[in-house]
Short mmCIF file of C-alpha atoms and ligand atoms in Angstrom, two decimals:
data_model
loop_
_atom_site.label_atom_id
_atom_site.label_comp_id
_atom_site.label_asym_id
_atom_site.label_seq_id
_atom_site.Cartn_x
_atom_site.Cartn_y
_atom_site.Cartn_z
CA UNK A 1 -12.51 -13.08 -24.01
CA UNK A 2 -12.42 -12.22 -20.46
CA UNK A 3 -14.81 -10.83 -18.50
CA UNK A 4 -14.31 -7.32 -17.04
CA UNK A 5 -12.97 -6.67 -13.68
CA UNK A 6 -13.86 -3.32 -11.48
CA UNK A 7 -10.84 -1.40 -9.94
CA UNK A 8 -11.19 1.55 -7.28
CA UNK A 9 -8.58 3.50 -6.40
CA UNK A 10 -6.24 4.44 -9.06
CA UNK A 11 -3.57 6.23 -6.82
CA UNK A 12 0.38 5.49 -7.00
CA UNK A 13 -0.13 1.08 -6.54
CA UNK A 14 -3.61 0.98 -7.72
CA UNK A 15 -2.80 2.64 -11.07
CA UNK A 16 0.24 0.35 -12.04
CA UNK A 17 -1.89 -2.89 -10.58
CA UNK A 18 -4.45 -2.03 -12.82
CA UNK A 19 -1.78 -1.44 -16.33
CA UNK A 20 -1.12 -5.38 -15.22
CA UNK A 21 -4.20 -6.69 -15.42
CA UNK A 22 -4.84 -4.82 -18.39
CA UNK A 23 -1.58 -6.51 -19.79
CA UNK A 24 -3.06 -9.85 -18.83
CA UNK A 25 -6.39 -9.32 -20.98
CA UNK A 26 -8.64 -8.21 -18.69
CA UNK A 27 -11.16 -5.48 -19.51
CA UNK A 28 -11.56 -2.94 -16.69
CA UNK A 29 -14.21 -0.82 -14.76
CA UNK A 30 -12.54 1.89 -13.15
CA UNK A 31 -13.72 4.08 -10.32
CA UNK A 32 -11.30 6.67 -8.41
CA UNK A 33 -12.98 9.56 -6.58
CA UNK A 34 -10.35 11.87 -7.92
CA UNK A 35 -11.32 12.15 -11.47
CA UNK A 36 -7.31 12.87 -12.81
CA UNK A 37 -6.38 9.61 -11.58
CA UNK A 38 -8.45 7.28 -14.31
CA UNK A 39 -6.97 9.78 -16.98
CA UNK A 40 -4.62 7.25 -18.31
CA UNK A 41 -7.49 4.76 -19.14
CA UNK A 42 -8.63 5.62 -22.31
CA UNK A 43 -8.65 2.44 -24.62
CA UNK A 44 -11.26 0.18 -23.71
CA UNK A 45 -10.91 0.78 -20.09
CA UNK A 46 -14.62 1.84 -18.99
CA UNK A 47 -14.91 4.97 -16.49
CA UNK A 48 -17.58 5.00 -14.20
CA UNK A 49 -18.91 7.19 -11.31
CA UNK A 50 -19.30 5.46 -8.42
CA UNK A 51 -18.16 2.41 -6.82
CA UNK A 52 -22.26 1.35 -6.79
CA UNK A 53 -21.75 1.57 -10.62
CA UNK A 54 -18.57 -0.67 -10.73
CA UNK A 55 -20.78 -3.84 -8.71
CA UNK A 56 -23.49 -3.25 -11.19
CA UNK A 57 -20.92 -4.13 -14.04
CA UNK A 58 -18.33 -6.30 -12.51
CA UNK A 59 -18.13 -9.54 -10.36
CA UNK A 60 -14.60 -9.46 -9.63
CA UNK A 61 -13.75 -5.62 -7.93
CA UNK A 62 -10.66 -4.90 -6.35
CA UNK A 63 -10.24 -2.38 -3.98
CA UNK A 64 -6.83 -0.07 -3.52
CA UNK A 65 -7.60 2.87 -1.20
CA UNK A 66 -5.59 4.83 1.77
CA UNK A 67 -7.30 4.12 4.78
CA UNK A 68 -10.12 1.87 6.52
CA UNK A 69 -13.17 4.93 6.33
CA UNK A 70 -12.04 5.51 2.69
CA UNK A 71 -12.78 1.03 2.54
CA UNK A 72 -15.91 1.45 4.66
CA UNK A 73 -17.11 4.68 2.25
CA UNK A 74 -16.36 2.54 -0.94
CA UNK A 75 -18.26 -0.51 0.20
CA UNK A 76 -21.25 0.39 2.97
CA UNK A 77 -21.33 3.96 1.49
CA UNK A 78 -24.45 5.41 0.01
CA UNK A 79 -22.77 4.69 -3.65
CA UNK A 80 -20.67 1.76 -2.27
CA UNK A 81 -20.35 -1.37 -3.98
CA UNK A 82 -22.80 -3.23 -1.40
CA UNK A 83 -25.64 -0.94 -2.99
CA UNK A 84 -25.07 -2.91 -6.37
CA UNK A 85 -22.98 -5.69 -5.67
CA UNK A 86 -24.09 -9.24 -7.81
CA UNK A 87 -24.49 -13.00 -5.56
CA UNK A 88 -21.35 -14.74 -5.64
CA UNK A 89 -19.15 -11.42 -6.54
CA UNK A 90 -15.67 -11.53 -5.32
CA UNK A 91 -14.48 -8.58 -3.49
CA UNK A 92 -10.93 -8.47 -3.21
CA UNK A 93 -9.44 -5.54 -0.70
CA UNK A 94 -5.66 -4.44 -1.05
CA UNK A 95 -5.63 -1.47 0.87
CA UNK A 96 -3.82 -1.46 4.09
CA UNK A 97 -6.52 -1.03 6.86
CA UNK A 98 -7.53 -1.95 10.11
CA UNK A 99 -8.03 -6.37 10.27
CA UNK A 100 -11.07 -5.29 12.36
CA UNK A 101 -12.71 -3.37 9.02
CA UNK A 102 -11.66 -6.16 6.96
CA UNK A 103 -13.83 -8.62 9.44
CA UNK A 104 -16.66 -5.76 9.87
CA UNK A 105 -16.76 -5.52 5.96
CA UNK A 106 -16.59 -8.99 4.82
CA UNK A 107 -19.99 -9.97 7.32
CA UNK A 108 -21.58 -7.27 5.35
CA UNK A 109 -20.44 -8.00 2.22
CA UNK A 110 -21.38 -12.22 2.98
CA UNK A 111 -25.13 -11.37 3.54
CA UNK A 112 -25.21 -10.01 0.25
CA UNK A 113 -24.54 -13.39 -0.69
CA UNK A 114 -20.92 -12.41 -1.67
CA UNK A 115 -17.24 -12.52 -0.29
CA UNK A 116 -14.76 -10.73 0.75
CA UNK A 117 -10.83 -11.08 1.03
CA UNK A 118 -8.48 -8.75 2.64
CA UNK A 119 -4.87 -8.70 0.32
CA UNK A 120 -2.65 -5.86 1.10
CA UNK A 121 0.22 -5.61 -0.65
CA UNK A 122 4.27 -5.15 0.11
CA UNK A 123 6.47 -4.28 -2.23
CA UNK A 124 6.00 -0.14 -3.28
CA UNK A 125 5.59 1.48 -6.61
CA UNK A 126 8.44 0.25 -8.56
CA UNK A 127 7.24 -3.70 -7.65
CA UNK A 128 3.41 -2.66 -8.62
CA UNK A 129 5.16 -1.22 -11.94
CA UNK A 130 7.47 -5.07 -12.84
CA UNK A 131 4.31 -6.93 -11.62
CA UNK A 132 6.15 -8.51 -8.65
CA UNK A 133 3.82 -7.42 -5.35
CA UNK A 134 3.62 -9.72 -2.46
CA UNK A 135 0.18 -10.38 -1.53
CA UNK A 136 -1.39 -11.61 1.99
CA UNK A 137 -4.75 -12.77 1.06
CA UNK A 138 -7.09 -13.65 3.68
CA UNK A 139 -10.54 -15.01 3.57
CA UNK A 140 -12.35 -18.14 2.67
CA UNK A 141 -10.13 -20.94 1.71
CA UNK A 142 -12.08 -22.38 -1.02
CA UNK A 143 -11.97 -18.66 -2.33
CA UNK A 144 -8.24 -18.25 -3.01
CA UNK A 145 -7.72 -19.94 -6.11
CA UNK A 146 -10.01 -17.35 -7.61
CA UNK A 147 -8.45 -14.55 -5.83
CA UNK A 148 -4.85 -15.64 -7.25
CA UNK A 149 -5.80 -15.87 -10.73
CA UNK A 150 -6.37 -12.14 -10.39
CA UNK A 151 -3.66 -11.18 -8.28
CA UNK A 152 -1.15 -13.40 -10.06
CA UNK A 153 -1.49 -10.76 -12.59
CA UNK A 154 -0.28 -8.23 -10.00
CA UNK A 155 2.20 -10.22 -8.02
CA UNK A 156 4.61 -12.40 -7.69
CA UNK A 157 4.21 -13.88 -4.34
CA UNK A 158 0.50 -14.65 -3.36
CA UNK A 159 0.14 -15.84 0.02
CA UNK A 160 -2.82 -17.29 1.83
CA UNK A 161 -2.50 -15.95 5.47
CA UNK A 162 -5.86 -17.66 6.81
CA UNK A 163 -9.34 -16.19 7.56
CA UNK A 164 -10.62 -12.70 6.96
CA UNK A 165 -8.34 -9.75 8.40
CA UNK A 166 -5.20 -12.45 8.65
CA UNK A 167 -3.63 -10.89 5.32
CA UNK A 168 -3.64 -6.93 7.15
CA UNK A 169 -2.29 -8.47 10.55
CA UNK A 170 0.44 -10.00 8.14
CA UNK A 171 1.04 -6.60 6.20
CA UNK A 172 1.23 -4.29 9.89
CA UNK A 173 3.83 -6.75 11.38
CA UNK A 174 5.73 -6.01 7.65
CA UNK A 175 5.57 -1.89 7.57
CA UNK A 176 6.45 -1.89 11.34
CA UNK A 177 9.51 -3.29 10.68
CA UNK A 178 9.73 -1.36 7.69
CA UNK A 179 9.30 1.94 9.12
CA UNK A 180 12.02 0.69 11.84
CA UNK A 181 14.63 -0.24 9.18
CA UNK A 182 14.08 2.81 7.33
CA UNK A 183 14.51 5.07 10.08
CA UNK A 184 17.48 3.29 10.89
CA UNK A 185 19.03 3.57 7.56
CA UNK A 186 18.73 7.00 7.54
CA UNK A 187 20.27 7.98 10.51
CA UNK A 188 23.07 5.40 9.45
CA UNK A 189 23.74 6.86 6.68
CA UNK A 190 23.34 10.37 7.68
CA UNK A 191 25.88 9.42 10.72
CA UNK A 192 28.69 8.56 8.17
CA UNK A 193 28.35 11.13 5.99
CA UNK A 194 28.48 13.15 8.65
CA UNK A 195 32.06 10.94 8.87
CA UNK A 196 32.82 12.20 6.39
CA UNK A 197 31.83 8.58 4.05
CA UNK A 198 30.82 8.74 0.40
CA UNK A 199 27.24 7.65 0.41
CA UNK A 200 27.54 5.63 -2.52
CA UNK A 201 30.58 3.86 -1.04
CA UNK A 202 28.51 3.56 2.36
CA UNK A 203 25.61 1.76 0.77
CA UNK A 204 27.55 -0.26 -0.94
CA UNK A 205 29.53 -1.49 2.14
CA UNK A 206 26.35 -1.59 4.27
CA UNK A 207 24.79 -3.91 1.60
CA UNK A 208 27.73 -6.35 1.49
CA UNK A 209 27.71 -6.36 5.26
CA UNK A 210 25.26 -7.46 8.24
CA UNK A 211 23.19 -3.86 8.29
CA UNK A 212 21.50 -4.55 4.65
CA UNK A 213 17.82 -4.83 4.81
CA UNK A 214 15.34 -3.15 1.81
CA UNK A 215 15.55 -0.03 2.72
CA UNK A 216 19.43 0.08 2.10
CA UNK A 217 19.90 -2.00 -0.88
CA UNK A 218 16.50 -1.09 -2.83
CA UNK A 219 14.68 1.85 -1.61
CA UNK A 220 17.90 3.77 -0.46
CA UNK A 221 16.82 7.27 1.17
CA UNK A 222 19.86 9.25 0.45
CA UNK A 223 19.57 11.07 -2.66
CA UNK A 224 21.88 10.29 -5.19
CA UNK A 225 22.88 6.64 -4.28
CA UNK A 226 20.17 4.79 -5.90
CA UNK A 227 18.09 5.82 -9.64
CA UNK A 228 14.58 5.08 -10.12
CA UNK A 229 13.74 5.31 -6.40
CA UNK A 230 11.77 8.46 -4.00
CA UNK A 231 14.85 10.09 -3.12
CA UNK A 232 16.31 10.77 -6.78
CA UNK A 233 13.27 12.48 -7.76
CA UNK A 234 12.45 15.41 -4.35
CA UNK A 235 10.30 12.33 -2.56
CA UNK A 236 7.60 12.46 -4.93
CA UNK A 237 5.54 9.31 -5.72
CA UNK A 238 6.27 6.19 -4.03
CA UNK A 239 4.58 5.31 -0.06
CA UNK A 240 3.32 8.58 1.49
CA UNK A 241 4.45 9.42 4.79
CA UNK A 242 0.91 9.76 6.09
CA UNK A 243 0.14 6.46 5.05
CA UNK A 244 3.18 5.17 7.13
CA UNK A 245 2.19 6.93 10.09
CA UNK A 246 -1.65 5.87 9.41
CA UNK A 247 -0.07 1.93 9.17
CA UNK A 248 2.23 2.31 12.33
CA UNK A 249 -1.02 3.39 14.36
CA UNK A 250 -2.57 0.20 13.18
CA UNK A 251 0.19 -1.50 14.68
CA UNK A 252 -0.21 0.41 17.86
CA UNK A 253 -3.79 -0.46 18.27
CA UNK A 254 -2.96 -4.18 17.37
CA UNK A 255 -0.28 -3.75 19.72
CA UNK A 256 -2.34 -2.54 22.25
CA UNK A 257 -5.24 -5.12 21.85
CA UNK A 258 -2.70 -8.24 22.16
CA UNK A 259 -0.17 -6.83 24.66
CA UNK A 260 3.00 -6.94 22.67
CA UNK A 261 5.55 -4.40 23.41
CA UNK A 262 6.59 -2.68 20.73
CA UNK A 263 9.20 0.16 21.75
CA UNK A 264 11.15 0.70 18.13
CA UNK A 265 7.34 0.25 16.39
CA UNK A 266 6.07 2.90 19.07
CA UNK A 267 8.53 5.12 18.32
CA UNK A 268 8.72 4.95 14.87
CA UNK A 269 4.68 5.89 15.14
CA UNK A 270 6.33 9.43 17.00
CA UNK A 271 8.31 10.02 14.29
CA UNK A 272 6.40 9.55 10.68
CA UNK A 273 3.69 11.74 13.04
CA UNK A 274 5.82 14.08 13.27
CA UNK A 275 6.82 14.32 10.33
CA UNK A 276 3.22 14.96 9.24
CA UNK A 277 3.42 17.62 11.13
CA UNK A 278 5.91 19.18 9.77
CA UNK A 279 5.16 19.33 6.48
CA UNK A 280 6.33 16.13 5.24
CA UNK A 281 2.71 14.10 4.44
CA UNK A 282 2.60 13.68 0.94
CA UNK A 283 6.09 12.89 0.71
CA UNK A 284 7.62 9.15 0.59
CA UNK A 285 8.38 8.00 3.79
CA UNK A 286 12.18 8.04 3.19
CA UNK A 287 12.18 11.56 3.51
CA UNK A 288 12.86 10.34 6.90
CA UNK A 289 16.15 11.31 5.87
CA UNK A 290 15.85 15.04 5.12
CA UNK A 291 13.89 15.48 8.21
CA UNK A 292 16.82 13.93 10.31
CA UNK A 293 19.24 16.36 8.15
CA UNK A 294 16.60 19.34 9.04
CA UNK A 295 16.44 18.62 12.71
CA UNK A 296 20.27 17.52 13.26
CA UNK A 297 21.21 21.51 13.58
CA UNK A 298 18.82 21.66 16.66
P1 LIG B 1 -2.72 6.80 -3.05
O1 LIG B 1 -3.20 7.83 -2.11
O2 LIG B 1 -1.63 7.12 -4.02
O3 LIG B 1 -3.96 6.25 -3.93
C1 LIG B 1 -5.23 6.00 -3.40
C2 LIG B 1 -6.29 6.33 -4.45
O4 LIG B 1 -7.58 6.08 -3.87
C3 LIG B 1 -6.27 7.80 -4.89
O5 LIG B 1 -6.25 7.89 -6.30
C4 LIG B 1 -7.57 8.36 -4.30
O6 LIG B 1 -8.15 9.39 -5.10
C5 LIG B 1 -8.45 7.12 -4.26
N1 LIG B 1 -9.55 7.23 -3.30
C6 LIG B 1 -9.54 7.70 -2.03
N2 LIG B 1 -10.76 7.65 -1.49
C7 LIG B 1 -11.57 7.13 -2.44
C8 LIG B 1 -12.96 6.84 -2.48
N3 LIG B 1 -13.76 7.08 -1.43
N4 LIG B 1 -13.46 6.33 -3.62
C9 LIG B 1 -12.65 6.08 -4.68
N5 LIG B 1 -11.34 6.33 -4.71
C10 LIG B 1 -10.81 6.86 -3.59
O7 LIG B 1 -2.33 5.55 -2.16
P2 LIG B 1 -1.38 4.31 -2.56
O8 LIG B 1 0.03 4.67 -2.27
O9 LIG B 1 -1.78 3.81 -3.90
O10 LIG B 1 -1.80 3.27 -1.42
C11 LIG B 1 -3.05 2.57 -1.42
C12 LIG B 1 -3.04 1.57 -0.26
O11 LIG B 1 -1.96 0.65 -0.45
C13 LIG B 1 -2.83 2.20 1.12
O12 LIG B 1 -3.62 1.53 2.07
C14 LIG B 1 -1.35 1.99 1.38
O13 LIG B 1 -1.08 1.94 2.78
C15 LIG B 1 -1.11 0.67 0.68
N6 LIG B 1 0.27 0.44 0.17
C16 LIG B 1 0.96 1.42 -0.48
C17 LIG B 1 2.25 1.16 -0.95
C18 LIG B 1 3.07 2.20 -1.65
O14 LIG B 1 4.29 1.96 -1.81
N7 LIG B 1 2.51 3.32 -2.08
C19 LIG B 1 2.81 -0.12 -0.77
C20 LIG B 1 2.06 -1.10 -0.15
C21 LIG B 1 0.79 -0.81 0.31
#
């Protein structure tokens, strides 16, 4: 039989990549610091308390958390994996964070005589759910092959990006233009409705024509045009706003750093902040579209 991999962060992608693996055979160590969210683990799937306690049983961990301090507390914390973590563990990261944690982390991580790979995911809940994720892995070379048979499991596209940190600067490029084509597909389709255009009818014409893109033919924001997505069930679930805004300001820094202009990516960062502001966090970020519906009497 296989031996047991360690999974932390059990929120809305960690908790379906985890069902996978399971699926696949592989005993798990789990580890969320929100109790409620290992609650569906009961057969065979160990809980433990702390990530420290994860390293001490597994070799192979994988990490899915919001932000780069919630990856730095998991890993150099006082309970974080490097407190326990075995020679020759591999430490596989697919939270969306700053490149520059991901290189910060993985020198850490290498004097304890183990490694590191950065391997955010696209794809959103429903992919994590069918098992088809895209993953950028970066890291070692001679490492990957490992990393795949794991995240194989998970995904259906693995891709090596190159060293350390490669795999995030791969994912920000991907949820800038994400949060730009989302925008955009809400005020599109709030514009002809406004027109006076059946939504339905206006997807559909959209995704036969040159204006398609994800957010129009799979994650649709309009309520009522597409089942099984954030916008038929009140924006719960799927990719929180905040961590939109949280991924556009990566972008911005990265921006910053190389000297790319990024107007649309820039603005975009305006936007999902304001929506934080307003209320609109913990939502999916295709509320988008109900914010542009609540601001449009101003
Ligand atoms: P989430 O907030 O639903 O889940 C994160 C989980 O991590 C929660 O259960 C939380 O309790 C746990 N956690 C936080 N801090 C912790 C700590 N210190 N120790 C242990 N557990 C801790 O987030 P998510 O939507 O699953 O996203 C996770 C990452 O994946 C983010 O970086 C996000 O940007 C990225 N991502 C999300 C999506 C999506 O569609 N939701 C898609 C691609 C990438």
């Amino acid at each position: 039989s296989k031996t047991p991999v360690g999974f932390i962060g059990l929120g809305n992608m960690g908790n379906p990549m985890a069902k996978n693996l399971i699926k696949h055979g592989y005993p798990l160590i789990l580890y969320d610091i929100f109790p409620e969210a290992c609650k569906d683990f009961k057969d065979g799937e160990q809980v433990v308390s702390s990530p420290a306690d994860v390293a001490e049983r597994a070799d192979r961990i994988i990490t899915m958390l919001p932000t780069s301090s919630n990856a730095l507390e998991v890993y150099t914390g006082p309970k974080g994996i490097l407190k326990k973590v075995k020679k020759g563990s591999l430490l596989i990261d697919s939270s969306t964070i700053d490149p520059a944690v991901s290189k910060e982390l993985a020198k850490d991580v290498e004097k304890m005589g183990a490694v590191l790979m950065d391997s955010p995911v696209s794809g959103g809940v429903g992919a994590a759910r069918a098992g088809n994720l895209t993953f950028m892995v970066g890291g070692p070379e001679q490492e990957f092959a490992a990393a795949k048979e794991l995240l194989a499991c998970m995904g259906s596209n693995v891709v090596y990006c190159g060293g350390v940190g490669t795999g995030q600067a791969a994912k920000i490029c991907n949820n800038m233009l994400l949060a730009i084509t989302m925008i955009g597909t809400a005020e599109t389709m709030n514009l002809g409705i406004r027109l006076g255009l059946d939504p339905k009818l206006l997807a559909k014409i959209l995704n036969m024509s040159s204006g398609r893109c994800w957010a129009s033919d799979t994650y649709n924001p309009v309520p009522g045009v597409m089942d099984g997505v954030p916008s038929a069930n009140n924006y719960q679930g799927g990719f929180g706003t905040m961590l939109m805004a949280k991924d556009l300001g990566l972008a911005q820094e990265s921006a910053t750093s190389t000297k790319s202009p990024v107007f649309l990516g820039g603005l975009s960062h305006q936007i999902y902040r304001m929506m934080c502001a307003k209320g609109y966090a913990q939502k999916d970020f295709s509320s988008v579209f109900q914010f542009l519906r609540e601001e449009e009497s101003l």
